Amino acid sequence: MRVPADAEQIIEKLNEHGFEAYVVGGCVRDSLLGKEPEDWDITTSAKPGEVKAIFSRTIDTGIQHGTVTVMLNRQGYEVTTYRVDGEYEDGRHPKSVDFTTSLLEDLKRRDFTINAMAYNGREGLVDAFGGMEDLENRVIRCVGSAVNRFTEDALRILRAVRFSAQLDFRIEDETYEAISLIAPNLEKVSKERIATELTKLLLSGHPEKMKRVSDTGASRYISEPFFKAAVLSKGELRPLGCLPAVKYMRWAGCLRREQGETAADILRDLKMDCDTMDRVKILVSRWRTPIAAEKPAIRRVMNQIPGDLFDSLLCFQEVFAGEVGEGYGETLKMVKTLAEEIREAGDPVNLKELAVDGRDLMAAGMNPGPALGKTLNALMEQVLERPECNERAYLLRAAGLKNGIKES
Ligand code: ATP
Ligand code: MG
C-alpha cells in the first residue's frame, strides 16, 4: 500500500515521540481497492493534547471526539486518538467517548469490516475482523453483532446501503436481516445525517440501490413523503447513473415525477440546503416541457433558467428524453447546436445584457415604478425574438422614448 509522504511523515513523527499511529478506515479500504482515497485519516495512541504539542500547525476539529487536524504542506490530516464509544443513549450520540491505548479497541468500534483496517509502514496491514476477505468477496458486514451495531447507531443501516451502492458490494445476510429489524430506530437519527447518506447513495455508481432502502422497510422511518414520491423501480432509477454526479441533478432525477413545489417540500423536510432545493424545484417543474428547436424559443428558456442550470436542464432532458416525448432526443440534438450558436453569437438573453437599463429609461423621461419594469421586460421579449434589435437608440424608440425626450 502506498501512503502519501505527508501522512507517512505524521505517523513517523508520532512514532518518534513514542506513540503508535496508523492510517485507518476509508483510506485503507479505498487504496486496497486500487482507488485514490479522498482523504487520509490517522488513528493514534497519542491524546489530542499530545498531538497538538508535537505538530506546529493544528486545528481543533473535534477535540471532544479526539480529533485534531494536522496541517502539512497546506493539506489537512485528521488525527484521532484511539477511542471506544461509550454506550449510545439514544441511538444517536455515544453518551461518552473514552480514549484507549489499544488499536484493536478502536477498530472494534467501527461500522464495517472493510472500514476497520489500519496500516502503517512498520507493521503493514492490521486486519482483525476479516476486512480484506470481505473486500475480496465484495461484502458489507458489520464488525461483531449487526443487531448491536445498528442498535448503537441506526445511521449505520444507511451507511451499509450507501457503501453497497458505492462499491457495488453485497450486504451479508446477518447484516441485511438486522437492517429490517433495527430500521425503526432510524426515526431517532437526525434528518441531516440521513440526507448526507442518501445523497452519497444517489451520487454513487448504483443509485438504483435506493430501492433497497424501501425493500428493507427502512424507508418508512426515514421520510415517507420522499419514498412515496420518488421513482423506485430499478428501471426508473438506473438512468440516474447517466446524469452527472451532481447532487441536485440526482435528487431531481429521483423526484422527477413530482410537482416542483412538492419536491422542494420533501427536500426541506430532509433538511436539504436551499441551493439544492431551489435547483431541484426548477428542474423538476421544467423538464417535462419540450423545447422547440428554434432560436427565439431557446433564448426564452435561457432567459427563464439561470446560467448553468440551462445546461443541466438539457442534460436532464437528454437522459429522460423518452419520457419527455417520442423523438425528443432528435429535437434535443438540434436544440443543443442552436444553443451553442446563440452563445457563440453572444445573443443577449437576460436583462443585464439588454442595451438599455432602468436608468436609461428614466433619463429618457420615464417615471420610476412598475411600468418601468414592464417596459424593460417587453424590450427583453423583443430582443429574445430578434437579438439584432439590442441597440440603445432602437430600444428607446421602441419604448416610445427618443434620445432622452419622451415622444408625444
Ligand atoms: P467516505 O469518506 O468515502 O464516505 P469513509 O469510510 O471514510 O468513507 P467516513 O464517514 O469518512 O467514511 O468515516 C471514516 C471512518 O470512521 C469509517 O471508515 C469508519 O471506520 C468510521 N465510521 C464513520 N462513521 C461511523 C459510524 N456511524 N459508526 C461506526 N464507525 C464509523
Ligand atoms: Mg472519509
Short mmCIF file of N, CA and C in Angstrom, two decimals, residues 188-343:
data_model
loop_
_atom_site.label_atom_id
_atom_site.label_comp_id
_atom_site.label_asym_id
_atom_site.label_seq_id
_atom_site.Cartn_x
_atom_site.Cartn_y
_atom_site.Cartn_z
N LYS A 188 -34.91 7.97 15.07
CA LYS A 188 -34.19 8.79 16.05
C LYS A 188 -32.99 9.51 15.44
N VAL A 189 -32.66 9.15 14.20
CA VAL A 189 -31.46 9.73 13.58
C VAL A 189 -31.81 11.07 12.94
N SER A 190 -30.90 12.03 13.04
CA SER A 190 -31.21 13.37 12.51
C SER A 190 -31.34 13.32 11.00
N LYS A 191 -32.24 14.19 10.50
CA LYS A 191 -32.50 14.23 9.06
C LYS A 191 -31.24 14.61 8.28
N GLU A 192 -30.41 15.47 8.87
CA GLU A 192 -29.19 15.89 8.17
C GLU A 192 -28.27 14.70 7.90
N ARG A 193 -28.09 13.87 8.92
CA ARG A 193 -27.21 12.70 8.74
C ARG A 193 -27.80 11.75 7.71
N ILE A 194 -29.12 11.60 7.76
CA ILE A 194 -29.79 10.71 6.80
C ILE A 194 -29.61 11.24 5.38
N ALA A 195 -29.87 12.55 5.23
CA ALA A 195 -29.78 13.14 3.89
C ALA A 195 -28.37 13.00 3.32
N THR A 196 -27.36 13.15 4.18
CA THR A 196 -25.98 13.01 3.70
C THR A 196 -25.74 11.63 3.11
N GLU A 197 -26.22 10.61 3.80
CA GLU A 197 -26.04 9.23 3.30
C GLU A 197 -26.84 9.00 2.02
N LEU A 198 -28.08 9.50 1.98
CA LEU A 198 -28.90 9.30 0.77
C LEU A 198 -28.25 10.01 -0.42
N THR A 199 -27.68 11.19 -0.16
CA THR A 199 -27.00 11.90 -1.25
C THR A 199 -25.83 11.07 -1.76
N LYS A 200 -25.04 10.52 -0.84
CA LYS A 200 -23.89 9.70 -1.28
C LYS A 200 -24.37 8.49 -2.08
N LEU A 201 -25.48 7.92 -1.65
CA LEU A 201 -26.04 6.77 -2.38
C LEU A 201 -26.44 7.20 -3.81
N LEU A 202 -27.12 8.35 -3.89
CA LEU A 202 -27.57 8.81 -5.21
C LEU A 202 -26.41 9.18 -6.12
N LEU A 203 -25.31 9.67 -5.51
CA LEU A 203 -24.15 10.08 -6.32
C LEU A 203 -23.26 8.90 -6.69
N SER A 204 -23.57 7.73 -6.16
CA SER A 204 -22.73 6.56 -6.42
C SER A 204 -22.98 6.01 -7.82
N GLY A 205 -22.22 5.01 -8.18
CA GLY A 205 -22.41 4.37 -9.48
C GLY A 205 -23.68 3.54 -9.55
N HIS A 206 -24.32 3.30 -8.42
CA HIS A 206 -25.53 2.47 -8.41
C HIS A 206 -26.69 3.10 -7.65
N PRO A 207 -27.17 4.24 -8.17
CA PRO A 207 -28.29 4.91 -7.49
C PRO A 207 -29.53 4.03 -7.41
N GLU A 208 -29.60 3.01 -8.26
CA GLU A 208 -30.79 2.14 -8.23
C GLU A 208 -30.89 1.38 -6.91
N LYS A 209 -29.79 1.40 -6.14
CA LYS A 209 -29.86 0.71 -4.85
C LYS A 209 -30.68 1.50 -3.81
N MET A 210 -31.16 2.66 -4.20
CA MET A 210 -32.12 3.37 -3.35
C MET A 210 -33.33 2.47 -3.10
N LYS A 211 -33.60 1.62 -4.08
CA LYS A 211 -34.72 0.69 -3.96
C LYS A 211 -34.56 -0.20 -2.73
N ARG A 212 -33.31 -0.53 -2.43
CA ARG A 212 -33.03 -1.42 -1.31
C ARG A 212 -33.51 -0.81 0.01
N VAL A 213 -33.44 0.52 0.10
CA VAL A 213 -33.86 1.18 1.33
C VAL A 213 -35.35 0.92 1.56
N SER A 214 -36.12 0.92 0.47
CA SER A 214 -37.55 0.65 0.67
C SER A 214 -37.80 -0.86 0.78
N ASP A 215 -37.01 -1.66 0.07
CA ASP A 215 -37.16 -3.12 0.18
C ASP A 215 -37.00 -3.61 1.62
N THR A 216 -36.07 -2.99 2.34
CA THR A 216 -35.82 -3.44 3.71
C THR A 216 -36.86 -2.92 4.69
N GLY A 217 -37.74 -2.04 4.21
CA GLY A 217 -38.74 -1.46 5.09
C GLY A 217 -38.21 -0.26 5.85
N ALA A 218 -36.97 0.13 5.56
CA ALA A 218 -36.36 1.24 6.30
C ALA A 218 -36.98 2.58 5.89
N SER A 219 -37.51 2.65 4.66
CA SER A 219 -37.99 3.94 4.14
C SER A 219 -39.04 4.59 5.04
N ARG A 220 -39.90 3.76 5.64
CA ARG A 220 -40.97 4.29 6.50
C ARG A 220 -40.44 5.14 7.63
N TYR A 221 -39.24 4.82 8.06
CA TYR A 221 -38.68 5.51 9.23
C TYR A 221 -37.76 6.65 8.84
N ILE A 222 -37.67 6.90 7.53
CA ILE A 222 -36.76 7.95 7.07
C ILE A 222 -37.56 9.16 6.62
N SER A 223 -38.35 8.97 5.56
CA SER A 223 -39.19 10.06 5.06
C SER A 223 -40.24 9.43 4.17
N GLU A 224 -41.42 9.24 4.72
CA GLU A 224 -42.47 8.61 3.93
C GLU A 224 -42.79 9.43 2.67
N PRO A 225 -42.88 10.78 2.79
CA PRO A 225 -43.18 11.56 1.59
C PRO A 225 -42.15 11.34 0.48
N PHE A 226 -40.88 11.28 0.88
CA PHE A 226 -39.86 11.08 -0.16
C PHE A 226 -40.04 9.75 -0.87
N PHE A 227 -40.19 8.69 -0.11
CA PHE A 227 -40.26 7.37 -0.74
C PHE A 227 -41.59 7.16 -1.49
N LYS A 228 -42.60 7.91 -1.14
CA LYS A 228 -43.85 7.85 -1.91
C LYS A 228 -43.67 8.57 -3.24
N ALA A 229 -42.94 9.67 -3.20
CA ALA A 229 -42.81 10.49 -4.40
C ALA A 229 -41.72 10.00 -5.33
N ALA A 230 -40.69 9.40 -4.77
CA ALA A 230 -39.52 9.05 -5.58
C ALA A 230 -39.84 7.93 -6.56
N VAL A 231 -39.14 7.93 -7.70
CA VAL A 231 -39.23 6.78 -8.59
C VAL A 231 -38.42 5.68 -7.91
N LEU A 232 -38.96 4.48 -7.85
CA LEU A 232 -38.27 3.47 -7.05
C LEU A 232 -38.03 2.16 -7.79
N SER A 233 -38.56 2.05 -9.02
CA SER A 233 -38.27 0.80 -9.71
C SER A 233 -36.84 0.89 -10.24
N LYS A 234 -36.20 -0.26 -10.33
CA LYS A 234 -34.81 -0.27 -10.78
C LYS A 234 -34.69 0.38 -12.15
N GLY A 235 -35.67 0.06 -13.03
CA GLY A 235 -35.63 0.58 -14.39
C GLY A 235 -35.67 2.11 -14.42
N GLU A 236 -36.40 2.68 -13.48
CA GLU A 236 -36.51 4.15 -13.45
C GLU A 236 -35.35 4.81 -12.73
N LEU A 237 -34.75 4.05 -11.82
CA LEU A 237 -33.65 4.63 -11.05
C LEU A 237 -32.32 4.52 -11.80
N ARG A 238 -32.20 3.45 -12.59
CA ARG A 238 -30.91 3.20 -13.22
C ARG A 238 -30.42 4.37 -14.08
N PRO A 239 -31.31 5.00 -14.88
CA PRO A 239 -30.82 6.12 -15.72
C PRO A 239 -30.19 7.24 -14.90
N LEU A 240 -30.50 7.33 -13.61
CA LEU A 240 -29.89 8.37 -12.77
C LEU A 240 -28.38 8.31 -12.85
N GLY A 241 -27.85 7.11 -13.01
CA GLY A 241 -26.41 6.93 -13.12
C GLY A 241 -25.84 7.59 -14.37
N CYS A 242 -26.70 7.90 -15.35
CA CYS A 242 -26.23 8.57 -16.57
C CYS A 242 -26.18 10.08 -16.38
N LEU A 243 -26.83 10.58 -15.33
CA LEU A 243 -26.74 12.01 -15.03
C LEU A 243 -25.36 12.28 -14.44
N PRO A 244 -24.82 13.48 -14.63
CA PRO A 244 -23.55 13.77 -13.97
C PRO A 244 -23.71 13.59 -12.46
N ALA A 245 -22.61 13.26 -11.78
CA ALA A 245 -22.68 13.04 -10.33
C ALA A 245 -22.76 14.39 -9.63
N VAL A 246 -23.88 15.06 -9.82
CA VAL A 246 -24.13 16.38 -9.23
C VAL A 246 -25.36 16.23 -8.35
N LYS A 247 -25.20 16.68 -7.11
CA LYS A 247 -26.22 16.46 -6.09
C LYS A 247 -27.64 16.81 -6.55
N TYR A 248 -27.83 18.06 -7.02
CA TYR A 248 -29.21 18.46 -7.32
C TYR A 248 -29.77 17.69 -8.52
N MET A 249 -28.89 17.28 -9.43
CA MET A 249 -29.39 16.55 -10.60
C MET A 249 -29.89 15.16 -10.22
N ARG A 250 -29.13 14.50 -9.34
CA ARG A 250 -29.54 13.14 -8.94
C ARG A 250 -30.82 13.17 -8.10
N TRP A 251 -30.93 14.17 -7.20
CA TRP A 251 -32.16 14.28 -6.40
C TRP A 251 -33.34 14.59 -7.31
N ALA A 252 -33.11 15.48 -8.28
CA ALA A 252 -34.18 15.83 -9.21
C ALA A 252 -34.59 14.59 -10.01
N GLY A 253 -33.61 13.79 -10.40
CA GLY A 253 -33.91 12.57 -11.16
C GLY A 253 -34.83 11.65 -10.38
N CYS A 254 -34.56 11.57 -9.11
CA CYS A 254 -35.33 10.71 -8.23
C CYS A 254 -36.75 11.23 -8.04
N LEU A 255 -36.89 12.55 -8.05
CA LEU A 255 -38.18 13.19 -7.76
C LEU A 255 -38.85 13.71 -9.03
N ARG A 256 -38.44 13.20 -10.19
CA ARG A 256 -38.87 13.83 -11.44
C ARG A 256 -40.36 13.70 -11.74
N ARG A 257 -41.07 12.82 -11.05
CA ARG A 257 -42.50 12.68 -11.31
C ARG A 257 -43.32 13.69 -10.52
N GLU A 258 -42.68 14.35 -9.57
CA GLU A 258 -43.39 15.24 -8.66
C GLU A 258 -43.59 16.63 -9.24
N GLN A 259 -44.44 17.41 -8.62
CA GLN A 259 -44.52 18.84 -8.90
C GLN A 259 -43.31 19.49 -8.23
N GLY A 260 -42.82 20.57 -8.83
CA GLY A 260 -41.63 21.25 -8.29
C GLY A 260 -41.78 21.63 -6.83
N GLU A 261 -42.96 22.18 -6.51
CA GLU A 261 -43.19 22.66 -5.15
C GLU A 261 -43.14 21.49 -4.14
N THR A 262 -43.78 20.39 -4.52
CA THR A 262 -43.81 19.22 -3.63
C THR A 262 -42.40 18.67 -3.44
N ALA A 263 -41.65 18.62 -4.54
CA ALA A 263 -40.27 18.12 -4.44
C ALA A 263 -39.48 18.97 -3.45
N ALA A 264 -39.66 20.30 -3.55
CA ALA A 264 -38.94 21.19 -2.64
C ALA A 264 -39.37 20.95 -1.20
N ASP A 265 -40.67 20.72 -0.98
CA ASP A 265 -41.15 20.46 0.39
C ASP A 265 -40.53 19.19 0.96
N ILE A 266 -40.45 18.17 0.13
CA ILE A 266 -39.88 16.90 0.58
C ILE A 266 -38.41 17.10 0.98
N LEU A 267 -37.70 17.87 0.18
CA LEU A 267 -36.28 18.09 0.48
C LEU A 267 -36.11 19.00 1.70
N ARG A 268 -37.03 19.92 1.86
CA ARG A 268 -36.97 20.80 3.04
C ARG A 268 -37.11 19.95 4.30
N ASP A 269 -38.02 18.99 4.23
CA ASP A 269 -38.24 18.10 5.37
C ASP A 269 -36.98 17.27 5.67
N LEU A 270 -36.19 17.01 4.63
CA LEU A 270 -34.93 16.27 4.83
C LEU A 270 -33.79 17.21 5.20
N LYS A 271 -34.13 18.48 5.47
CA LYS A 271 -33.16 19.49 5.88
C LYS A 271 -32.08 19.74 4.82
N MET A 272 -32.53 19.66 3.57
CA MET A 272 -31.61 19.89 2.46
C MET A 272 -31.23 21.36 2.37
N ASP A 273 -30.05 21.68 1.83
CA ASP A 273 -29.65 23.08 1.68
C ASP A 273 -30.52 23.77 0.63
N CYS A 274 -30.64 25.10 0.78
CA CYS A 274 -31.57 25.86 -0.06
C CYS A 274 -31.19 25.82 -1.53
N ASP A 275 -29.90 25.87 -1.81
CA ASP A 275 -29.46 25.90 -3.20
C ASP A 275 -29.92 24.63 -3.93
N THR A 276 -29.71 23.48 -3.29
CA THR A 276 -30.14 22.21 -3.90
C THR A 276 -31.66 22.20 -4.07
N MET A 277 -32.35 22.65 -3.04
CA MET A 277 -33.80 22.67 -3.09
C MET A 277 -34.30 23.51 -4.27
N ASP A 278 -33.72 24.72 -4.42
CA ASP A 278 -34.15 25.62 -5.49
C ASP A 278 -33.89 25.01 -6.87
N ARG A 279 -32.71 24.43 -7.00
CA ARG A 279 -32.36 23.87 -8.30
C ARG A 279 -33.23 22.66 -8.66
N VAL A 280 -33.48 21.82 -7.67
CA VAL A 280 -34.33 20.65 -7.91
C VAL A 280 -35.73 21.13 -8.32
N LYS A 281 -36.20 22.14 -7.62
CA LYS A 281 -37.54 22.66 -7.91
C LYS A 281 -37.62 23.13 -9.38
N ILE A 282 -36.63 23.88 -9.81
CA ILE A 282 -36.65 24.38 -11.19
C ILE A 282 -36.60 23.22 -12.19
N LEU A 283 -35.66 22.31 -11.98
CA LEU A 283 -35.52 21.18 -12.92
C LEU A 283 -36.79 20.34 -12.97
N VAL A 284 -37.29 20.00 -11.78
CA VAL A 284 -38.45 19.11 -11.71
C VAL A 284 -39.68 19.76 -12.33
N SER A 285 -39.82 21.08 -12.17
CA SER A 285 -41.00 21.71 -12.76
C SER A 285 -40.85 21.93 -14.26
N ARG A 286 -39.61 21.97 -14.75
CA ARG A 286 -39.41 22.40 -16.13
C ARG A 286 -39.12 21.27 -17.13
N TRP A 287 -38.61 20.13 -16.64
CA TRP A 287 -38.02 19.18 -17.59
C TRP A 287 -39.01 18.52 -18.54
N ARG A 288 -40.29 18.42 -18.13
CA ARG A 288 -41.25 17.70 -18.97
C ARG A 288 -41.66 18.49 -20.21
N THR A 289 -41.44 19.83 -20.18
CA THR A 289 -41.86 20.66 -21.31
C THR A 289 -40.78 20.63 -22.38
N PRO A 290 -41.12 20.13 -23.57
CA PRO A 290 -40.11 20.09 -24.63
C PRO A 290 -39.69 21.51 -25.02
N ILE A 291 -38.47 21.65 -25.50
CA ILE A 291 -38.02 22.94 -26.01
C ILE A 291 -38.03 22.85 -27.53
N ALA A 292 -38.64 23.85 -28.18
CA ALA A 292 -38.70 23.81 -29.65
C ALA A 292 -37.31 24.12 -30.22
N ALA A 293 -36.99 23.48 -31.33
CA ALA A 293 -35.66 23.67 -31.93
C ALA A 293 -35.65 24.93 -32.78
N GLU A 294 -35.89 26.06 -32.16
CA GLU A 294 -35.77 27.35 -32.86
C GLU A 294 -35.21 28.38 -31.88
N LYS A 295 -34.39 29.27 -32.44
CA LYS A 295 -33.60 30.13 -31.55
C LYS A 295 -34.42 31.01 -30.59
N PRO A 296 -35.47 31.68 -31.05
CA PRO A 296 -36.20 32.52 -30.07
C PRO A 296 -36.71 31.71 -28.88
N ALA A 297 -37.23 30.50 -29.16
CA ALA A 297 -37.74 29.66 -28.07
C ALA A 297 -36.61 29.29 -27.12
N ILE A 298 -35.47 28.97 -27.68
CA ILE A 298 -34.32 28.57 -26.85
C ILE A 298 -33.84 29.75 -26.02
N ARG A 299 -33.77 30.94 -26.66
CA ARG A 299 -33.35 32.13 -25.90
C ARG A 299 -34.31 32.41 -24.76
N ARG A 300 -35.61 32.15 -24.99
CA ARG A 300 -36.59 32.37 -23.93
C ARG A 300 -36.33 31.45 -22.74
N VAL A 301 -36.02 30.19 -23.03
CA VAL A 301 -35.73 29.26 -21.93
C VAL A 301 -34.45 29.70 -21.21
N MET A 302 -33.46 30.15 -21.98
CA MET A 302 -32.22 30.63 -21.37
C MET A 302 -32.50 31.81 -20.46
N ASN A 303 -33.48 32.63 -20.88
CA ASN A 303 -33.86 33.79 -20.09
C ASN A 303 -34.55 33.39 -18.79
N GLN A 304 -35.34 32.31 -18.86
CA GLN A 304 -36.09 31.90 -17.66
C GLN A 304 -35.23 31.11 -16.68
N ILE A 305 -34.25 30.38 -17.23
CA ILE A 305 -33.48 29.48 -16.38
C ILE A 305 -32.05 29.96 -16.25
N PRO A 306 -31.66 30.33 -15.04
CA PRO A 306 -30.37 30.99 -14.86
C PRO A 306 -29.18 30.11 -15.24
N GLY A 307 -28.20 30.77 -15.85
CA GLY A 307 -26.86 30.27 -16.17
C GLY A 307 -26.69 28.79 -16.41
N ASP A 308 -25.93 28.16 -15.51
CA ASP A 308 -25.54 26.76 -15.73
C ASP A 308 -26.73 25.81 -15.63
N LEU A 309 -27.83 26.27 -15.04
CA LEU A 309 -28.99 25.38 -14.92
C LEU A 309 -29.59 25.05 -16.29
N PHE A 310 -29.39 25.95 -17.25
CA PHE A 310 -29.90 25.68 -18.58
C PHE A 310 -29.22 24.43 -19.15
N ASP A 311 -27.90 24.36 -19.00
CA ASP A 311 -27.17 23.17 -19.48
C ASP A 311 -27.61 21.93 -18.72
N SER A 312 -27.83 22.09 -17.41
CA SER A 312 -28.31 20.95 -16.62
C SER A 312 -29.66 20.47 -17.12
N LEU A 313 -30.51 21.43 -17.50
CA LEU A 313 -31.84 21.07 -18.00
C LEU A 313 -31.72 20.24 -19.28
N LEU A 314 -30.84 20.69 -20.19
CA LEU A 314 -30.68 19.95 -21.45
C LEU A 314 -30.16 18.54 -21.16
N CYS A 315 -29.19 18.48 -20.25
CA CYS A 315 -28.60 17.21 -19.89
C CYS A 315 -29.65 16.28 -19.27
N PHE A 316 -30.46 16.85 -18.42
CA PHE A 316 -31.53 16.11 -17.76
C PHE A 316 -32.52 15.58 -18.79
N GLN A 317 -32.91 16.48 -19.71
CA GLN A 317 -33.87 16.07 -20.74
C GLN A 317 -33.28 15.00 -21.65
N GLU A 318 -31.96 15.07 -21.84
CA GLU A 318 -31.32 14.08 -22.71
C GLU A 318 -31.43 12.69 -22.08
N VAL A 319 -31.16 12.62 -20.77
CA VAL A 319 -31.22 11.32 -20.09
C VAL A 319 -32.65 10.77 -20.09
N PHE A 320 -33.62 11.67 -19.94
CA PHE A 320 -35.01 11.22 -19.85
C PHE A 320 -35.81 11.60 -21.11
N ALA A 321 -35.10 11.70 -22.24
CA ALA A 321 -35.75 12.16 -23.48
C ALA A 321 -37.00 11.35 -23.80
N GLY A 322 -36.92 10.04 -23.60
CA GLY A 322 -38.06 9.17 -23.90
C GLY A 322 -39.28 9.53 -23.09
N GLU A 323 -39.05 10.03 -21.88
CA GLU A 323 -40.17 10.40 -21.00
C GLU A 323 -40.71 11.79 -21.36
N VAL A 324 -39.88 12.62 -22.04
CA VAL A 324 -40.38 13.94 -22.45
C VAL A 324 -41.35 13.75 -23.61
N GLY A 325 -40.97 12.92 -24.55
CA GLY A 325 -41.87 12.68 -25.69
C GLY A 325 -41.16 11.86 -26.74
N GLU A 326 -41.93 11.24 -27.61
CA GLU A 326 -41.33 10.39 -28.63
C GLU A 326 -40.50 11.24 -29.59
N GLY A 327 -39.32 10.80 -29.89
CA GLY A 327 -38.48 11.51 -30.86
C GLY A 327 -37.84 12.77 -30.29
N TYR A 328 -38.03 13.02 -28.99
CA TYR A 328 -37.50 14.27 -28.44
C TYR A 328 -35.97 14.29 -28.43
N GLY A 329 -35.36 13.12 -28.36
CA GLY A 329 -33.89 13.04 -28.39
C GLY A 329 -33.32 13.75 -29.62
N GLU A 330 -33.98 13.57 -30.76
CA GLU A 330 -33.51 14.20 -32.01
C GLU A 330 -33.67 15.71 -31.93
N THR A 331 -34.84 16.15 -31.45
CA THR A 331 -35.08 17.60 -31.29
C THR A 331 -33.99 18.20 -30.42
N LEU A 332 -33.68 17.48 -29.34
CA LEU A 332 -32.74 17.98 -28.37
C LEU A 332 -31.34 18.20 -28.97
N LYS A 333 -30.98 17.33 -29.90
CA LYS A 333 -29.68 17.50 -30.56
C LYS A 333 -29.64 18.84 -31.28
N MET A 334 -30.75 19.16 -31.96
CA MET A 334 -30.79 20.44 -32.68
C MET A 334 -30.79 21.60 -31.68
N VAL A 335 -31.54 21.42 -30.59
CA VAL A 335 -31.59 22.47 -29.56
C VAL A 335 -30.17 22.77 -29.07
N LYS A 336 -29.41 21.72 -28.86
CA LYS A 336 -28.04 21.90 -28.35
C LYS A 336 -27.17 22.68 -29.33
N THR A 337 -27.27 22.31 -30.61
CA THR A 337 -26.48 23.01 -31.63
C THR A 337 -26.88 24.48 -31.67
N LEU A 338 -28.19 24.72 -31.68
CA LEU A 338 -28.65 26.11 -31.75
C LEU A 338 -28.24 26.89 -30.51
N ALA A 339 -28.29 26.23 -29.33
CA ALA A 339 -27.91 26.91 -28.09
C ALA A 339 -26.44 27.31 -28.15
N GLU A 340 -25.64 26.46 -28.75
CA GLU A 340 -24.22 26.78 -28.88
C GLU A 340 -24.04 28.00 -29.78
N GLU A 341 -24.79 28.02 -30.89
CA GLU A 341 -24.71 29.17 -31.80
C GLU A 341 -25.13 30.45 -31.09
N ILE A 342 -26.18 30.35 -30.28
CA ILE A 342 -26.67 31.52 -29.54
C ILE A 342 -25.56 32.06 -28.64
N ARG A 343 -24.89 31.13 -27.96
CA ARG A 343 -23.81 31.55 -27.05
C ARG A 343 -22.64 32.14 -27.81
#
